[in-house]
Coordinates of C-alpha atoms in Angstrom, one line a residue:
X7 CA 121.3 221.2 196.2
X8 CA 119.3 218.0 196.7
X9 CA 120.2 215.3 194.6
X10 CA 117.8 214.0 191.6
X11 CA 117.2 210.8 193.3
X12 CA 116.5 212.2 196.4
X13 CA 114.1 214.6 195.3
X14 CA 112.2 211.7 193.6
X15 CA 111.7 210.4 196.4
X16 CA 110.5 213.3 198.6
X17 CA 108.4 214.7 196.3
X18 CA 106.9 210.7 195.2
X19 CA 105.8 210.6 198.8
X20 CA 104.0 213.8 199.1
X21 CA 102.5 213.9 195.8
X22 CA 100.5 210.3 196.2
X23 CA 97.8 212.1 197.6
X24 CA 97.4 214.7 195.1
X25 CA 97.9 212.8 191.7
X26 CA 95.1 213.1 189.6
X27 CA 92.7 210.6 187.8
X28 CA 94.1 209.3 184.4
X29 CA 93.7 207.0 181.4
X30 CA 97.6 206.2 181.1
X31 CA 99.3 203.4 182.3
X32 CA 99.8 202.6 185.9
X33 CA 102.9 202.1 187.8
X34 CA 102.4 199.2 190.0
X35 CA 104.0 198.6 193.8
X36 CA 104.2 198.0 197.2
X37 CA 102.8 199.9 200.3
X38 CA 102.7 198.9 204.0
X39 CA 99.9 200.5 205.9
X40 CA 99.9 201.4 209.0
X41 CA 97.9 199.6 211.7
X42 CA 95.0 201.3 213.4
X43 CA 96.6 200.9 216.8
X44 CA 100.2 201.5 216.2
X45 CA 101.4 201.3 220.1
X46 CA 100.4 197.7 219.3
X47 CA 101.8 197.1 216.2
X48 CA 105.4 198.6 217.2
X49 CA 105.6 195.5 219.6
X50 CA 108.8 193.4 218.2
X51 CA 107.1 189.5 220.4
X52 CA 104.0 188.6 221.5
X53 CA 102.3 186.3 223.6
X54 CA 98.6 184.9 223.5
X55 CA 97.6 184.4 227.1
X56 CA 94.5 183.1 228.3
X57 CA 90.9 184.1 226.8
X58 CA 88.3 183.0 229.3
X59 CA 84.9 181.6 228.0
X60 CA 83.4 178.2 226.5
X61 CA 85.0 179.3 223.3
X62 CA 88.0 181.2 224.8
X63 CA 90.9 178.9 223.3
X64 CA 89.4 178.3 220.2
X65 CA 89.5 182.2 219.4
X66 CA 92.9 182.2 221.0
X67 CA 94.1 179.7 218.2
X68 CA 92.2 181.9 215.5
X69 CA 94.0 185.0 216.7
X70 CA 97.4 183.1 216.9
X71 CA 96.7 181.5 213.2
X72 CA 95.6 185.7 211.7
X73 CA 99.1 187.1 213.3
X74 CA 101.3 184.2 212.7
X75 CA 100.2 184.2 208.8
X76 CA 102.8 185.7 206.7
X77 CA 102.2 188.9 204.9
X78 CA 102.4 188.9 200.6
X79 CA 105.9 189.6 201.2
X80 CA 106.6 186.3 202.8
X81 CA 107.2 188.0 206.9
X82 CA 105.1 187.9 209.6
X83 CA 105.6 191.1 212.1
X84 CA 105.0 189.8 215.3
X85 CA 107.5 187.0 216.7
X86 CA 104.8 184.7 218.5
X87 CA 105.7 183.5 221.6
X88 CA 104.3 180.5 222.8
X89 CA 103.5 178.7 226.2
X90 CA 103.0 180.4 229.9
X91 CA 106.2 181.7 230.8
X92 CA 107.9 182.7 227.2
X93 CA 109.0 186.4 227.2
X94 CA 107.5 188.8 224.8
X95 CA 107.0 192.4 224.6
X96 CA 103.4 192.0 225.0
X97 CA 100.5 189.7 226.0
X98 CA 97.2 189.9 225.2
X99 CA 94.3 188.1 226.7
X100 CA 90.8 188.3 227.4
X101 CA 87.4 187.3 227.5
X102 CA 84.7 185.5 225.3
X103 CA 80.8 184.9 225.9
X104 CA 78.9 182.8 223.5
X105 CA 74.8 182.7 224.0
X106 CA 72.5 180.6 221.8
X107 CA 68.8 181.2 221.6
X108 CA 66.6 179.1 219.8
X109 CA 62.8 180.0 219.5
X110 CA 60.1 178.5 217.4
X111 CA 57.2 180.9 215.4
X112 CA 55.1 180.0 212.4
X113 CA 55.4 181.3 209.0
X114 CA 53.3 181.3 206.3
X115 CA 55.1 179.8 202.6
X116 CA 53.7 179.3 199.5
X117 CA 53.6 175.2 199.0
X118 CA 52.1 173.5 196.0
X119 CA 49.3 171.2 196.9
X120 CA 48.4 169.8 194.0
X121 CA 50.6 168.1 191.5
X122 CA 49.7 166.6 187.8
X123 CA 49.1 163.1 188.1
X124 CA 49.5 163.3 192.1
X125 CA 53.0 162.4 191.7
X126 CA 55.7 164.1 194.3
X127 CA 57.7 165.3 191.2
X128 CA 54.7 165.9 188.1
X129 CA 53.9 169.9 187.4
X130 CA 52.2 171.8 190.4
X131 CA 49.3 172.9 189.3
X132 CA 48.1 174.7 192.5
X133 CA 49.8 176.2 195.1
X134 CA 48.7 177.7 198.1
X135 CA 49.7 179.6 201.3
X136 CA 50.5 177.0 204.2
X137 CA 51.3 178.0 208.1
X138 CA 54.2 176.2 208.7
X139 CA 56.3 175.7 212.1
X140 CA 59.5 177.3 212.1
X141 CA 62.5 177.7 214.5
X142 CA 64.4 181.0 214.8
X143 CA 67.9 180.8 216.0
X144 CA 70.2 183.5 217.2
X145 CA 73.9 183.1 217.9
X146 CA 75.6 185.8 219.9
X147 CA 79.5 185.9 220.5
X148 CA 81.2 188.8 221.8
X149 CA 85.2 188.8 222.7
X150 CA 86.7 191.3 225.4
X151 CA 90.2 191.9 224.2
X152 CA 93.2 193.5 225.7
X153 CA 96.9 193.3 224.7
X154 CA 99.5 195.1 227.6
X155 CA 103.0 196.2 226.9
X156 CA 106.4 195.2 228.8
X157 CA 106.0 197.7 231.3
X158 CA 102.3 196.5 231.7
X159 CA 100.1 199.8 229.9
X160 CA 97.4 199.1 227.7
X161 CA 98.2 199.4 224.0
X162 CA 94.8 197.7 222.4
X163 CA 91.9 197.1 224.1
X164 CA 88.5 196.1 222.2
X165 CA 85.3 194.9 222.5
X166 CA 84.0 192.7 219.4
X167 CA 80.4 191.9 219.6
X168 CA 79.0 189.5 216.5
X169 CA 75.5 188.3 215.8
X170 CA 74.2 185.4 213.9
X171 CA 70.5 185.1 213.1
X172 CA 69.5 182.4 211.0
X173 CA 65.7 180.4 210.6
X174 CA 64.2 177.6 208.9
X175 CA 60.6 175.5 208.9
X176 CA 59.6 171.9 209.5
X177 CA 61.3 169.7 206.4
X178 CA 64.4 172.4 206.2
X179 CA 67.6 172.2 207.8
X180 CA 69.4 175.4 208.6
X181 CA 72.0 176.8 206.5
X182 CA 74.7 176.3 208.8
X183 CA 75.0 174.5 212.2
X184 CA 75.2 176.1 215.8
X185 CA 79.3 174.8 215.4
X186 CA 79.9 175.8 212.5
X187 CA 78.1 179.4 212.7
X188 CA 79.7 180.1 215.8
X189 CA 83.3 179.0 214.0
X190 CA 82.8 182.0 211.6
X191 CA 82.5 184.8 214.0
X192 CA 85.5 182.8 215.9
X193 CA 87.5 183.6 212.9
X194 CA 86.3 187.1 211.6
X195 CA 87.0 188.4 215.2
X196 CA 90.3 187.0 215.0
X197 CA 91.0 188.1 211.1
X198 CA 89.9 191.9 212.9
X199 CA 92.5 191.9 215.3
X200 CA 95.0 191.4 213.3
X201 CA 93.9 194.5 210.7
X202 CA 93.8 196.1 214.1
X203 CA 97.6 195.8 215.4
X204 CA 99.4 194.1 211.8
X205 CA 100.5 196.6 209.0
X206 CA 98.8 195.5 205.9
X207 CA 101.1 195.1 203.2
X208 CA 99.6 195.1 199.4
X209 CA 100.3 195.6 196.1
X210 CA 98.4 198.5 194.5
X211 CA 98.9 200.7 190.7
X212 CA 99.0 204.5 190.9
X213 CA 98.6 206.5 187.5
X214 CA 101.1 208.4 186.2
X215 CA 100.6 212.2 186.4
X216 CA 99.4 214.0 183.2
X217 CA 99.2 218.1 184.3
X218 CA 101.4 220.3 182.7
X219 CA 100.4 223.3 184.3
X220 CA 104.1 225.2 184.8
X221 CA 106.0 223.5 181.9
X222 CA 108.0 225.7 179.5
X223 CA 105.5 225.4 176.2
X224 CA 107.7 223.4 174.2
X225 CA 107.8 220.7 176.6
X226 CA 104.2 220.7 176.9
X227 CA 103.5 218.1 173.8
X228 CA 106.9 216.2 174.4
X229 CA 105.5 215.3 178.0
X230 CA 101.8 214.6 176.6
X231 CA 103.6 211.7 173.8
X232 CA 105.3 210.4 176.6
X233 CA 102.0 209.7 178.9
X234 CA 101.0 208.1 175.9
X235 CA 104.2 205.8 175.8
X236 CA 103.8 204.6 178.9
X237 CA 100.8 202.5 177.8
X238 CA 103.1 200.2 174.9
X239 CA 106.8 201.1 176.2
X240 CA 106.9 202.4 179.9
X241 CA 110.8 201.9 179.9
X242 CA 111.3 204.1 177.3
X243 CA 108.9 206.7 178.7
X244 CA 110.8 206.5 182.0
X245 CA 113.9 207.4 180.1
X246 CA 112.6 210.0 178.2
X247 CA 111.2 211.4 181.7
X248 CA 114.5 211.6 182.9
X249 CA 115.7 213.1 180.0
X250 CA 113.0 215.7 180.1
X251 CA 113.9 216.8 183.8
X252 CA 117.2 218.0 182.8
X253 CA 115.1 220.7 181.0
X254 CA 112.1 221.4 183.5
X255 CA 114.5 220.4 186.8
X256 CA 111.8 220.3 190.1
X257 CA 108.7 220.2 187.7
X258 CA 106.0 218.4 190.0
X259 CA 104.7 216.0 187.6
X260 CA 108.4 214.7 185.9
X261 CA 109.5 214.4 189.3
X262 CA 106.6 212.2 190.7
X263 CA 106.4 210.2 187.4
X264 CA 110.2 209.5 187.5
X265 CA 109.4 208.7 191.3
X266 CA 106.6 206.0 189.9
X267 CA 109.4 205.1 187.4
X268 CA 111.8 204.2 190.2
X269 CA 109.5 202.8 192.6
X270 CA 108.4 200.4 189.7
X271 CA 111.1 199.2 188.7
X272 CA 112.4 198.8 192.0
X273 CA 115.2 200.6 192.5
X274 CA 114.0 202.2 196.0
X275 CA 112.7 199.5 197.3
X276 CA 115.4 199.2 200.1
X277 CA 116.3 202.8 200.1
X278 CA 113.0 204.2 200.4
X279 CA 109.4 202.7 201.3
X280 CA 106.0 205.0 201.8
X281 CA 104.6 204.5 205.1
X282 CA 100.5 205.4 204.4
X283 CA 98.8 206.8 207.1
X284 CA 95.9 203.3 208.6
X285 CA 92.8 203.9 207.0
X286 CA 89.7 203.9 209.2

């Protein structure tokens, strides 16, 4: 016979999916989810080789500053591996083209023309259309990725094209500068690799489940007060939980509350963590 704590745990993990909406208190934890590319993220080292382009080491620093950041559990999951002839399990390198196109076009803006007492700052009292000349400018950077294993296959390989259109007329400056534009795609390529081959770990609440369906009747209203319970004493509804399966043993919704119980209070943290499935 499988053990209570055991069971918890089994049954906490398959039921995640299926737990229904609520309006009692939520249990709240810690999940790791698994990376998109998860040939990449089993690598224990890596290295950053070399990324070709104008802008190639810049994004290489970028991508070494998203993996080398710890997650909210205070580890990083790649050991980084630094200059040309370090051994690590993998290296990734690439490619990076940066094109800047600057074109100029008019555009016609409301402007007020007339102002009371023709001072620059009294009312306007008339404004009309003016053609003004304006420059468009259009930033494109697009990074050729590909990290390699130790015995030299290709675990990730991606291509991440971004775009950056911006305009502004004569007496405006634009909203950002060719630099600075260009910096921001840098580092949302970067932040995109590392959602692609890092585990994301994060703290998230799942409610407690409330069906009764299967319960002997006169544990039907005993297991609705303690729902309620949770909300002011969650402890204490915990206990009486555990209480409760004594009398309804393997009942789906005791067993994956006293799993959210457990789980939120810590107690299986070491023993038992819930690997979810990367989201797309």
């Amino acid at each position: 016979m499988i053990s209570t704590p055991t069971r918890t745990a089994m049954l906490f993990a398959a039921a995640i999916a299926l737990a229904p909406a609520a309006h009692a208190e939520s249990a709240r934890m810690t999940g790791r989810f698994a990376a998109p590319y998860r040939d990449a993220a089993m690598l224990d080292s890596l290295r950053i080789g070399r990324i070709g382009g104008e802008d190639g080491m810049q994004l290489g620093m970028a991508i070494e500053r998203a993996l080398g950041r710890p997650d909210i559990e205070g580890r990083t999951h790649f050991d980084l591996v630094g200059g040309r002839g370090g051994d690590a399990d993998g290296l990734l390198n690439g490619n990076v083209v940066t094109g800047v196109q600057e074109s100029r076009f008019k555009r016609k803006e409301k402007e007020c023309v007339e102002r009371e007492g023709g001072k620059r700052d009294g009312k306007c009292l008339r404004e009309e259309e003016v053609e003004k000349d304006c420059t468009r400018r259009v930033i494109n950077v697009n990074a050729d990725l590909r990290l390699a294993g130790p015995d030299g296959r290709v675990l990730y390989s991606v291509s991440r094209p971004r775009r950056d259109e911006t305009s502004w007329c004569r007496g405006q400056n634009p909203p950002r500068t060719t630099e600075e534009a260009i910096r921001g795609m840098i580092i949302d390529i970067a932040e995109n690799v590392r959602r692609d081959i890092v585990p994301s770990v994060e703290d998230y609440s799942i409610r407690f489940r409330e069906s009764t369906k299967g319960l002997p009747k006169d544990q039907v209203r005993p297991f609705k007060d303690v729902v309620r319970q949770t909300q002011r004493d969650l402890r204490g509804a915990c206990a009486a939980w555990a209480a409760m399966d004594q009398q309804a043993p393997n009942h789906p919704s005791i067993t994956f509350d006293l799993g959210l119980c457990a789980e939120s209070a810590g107690s299986m943290t070491r023993r038992w963590r819930c690997i979810v499935a990367p989201r797309r």
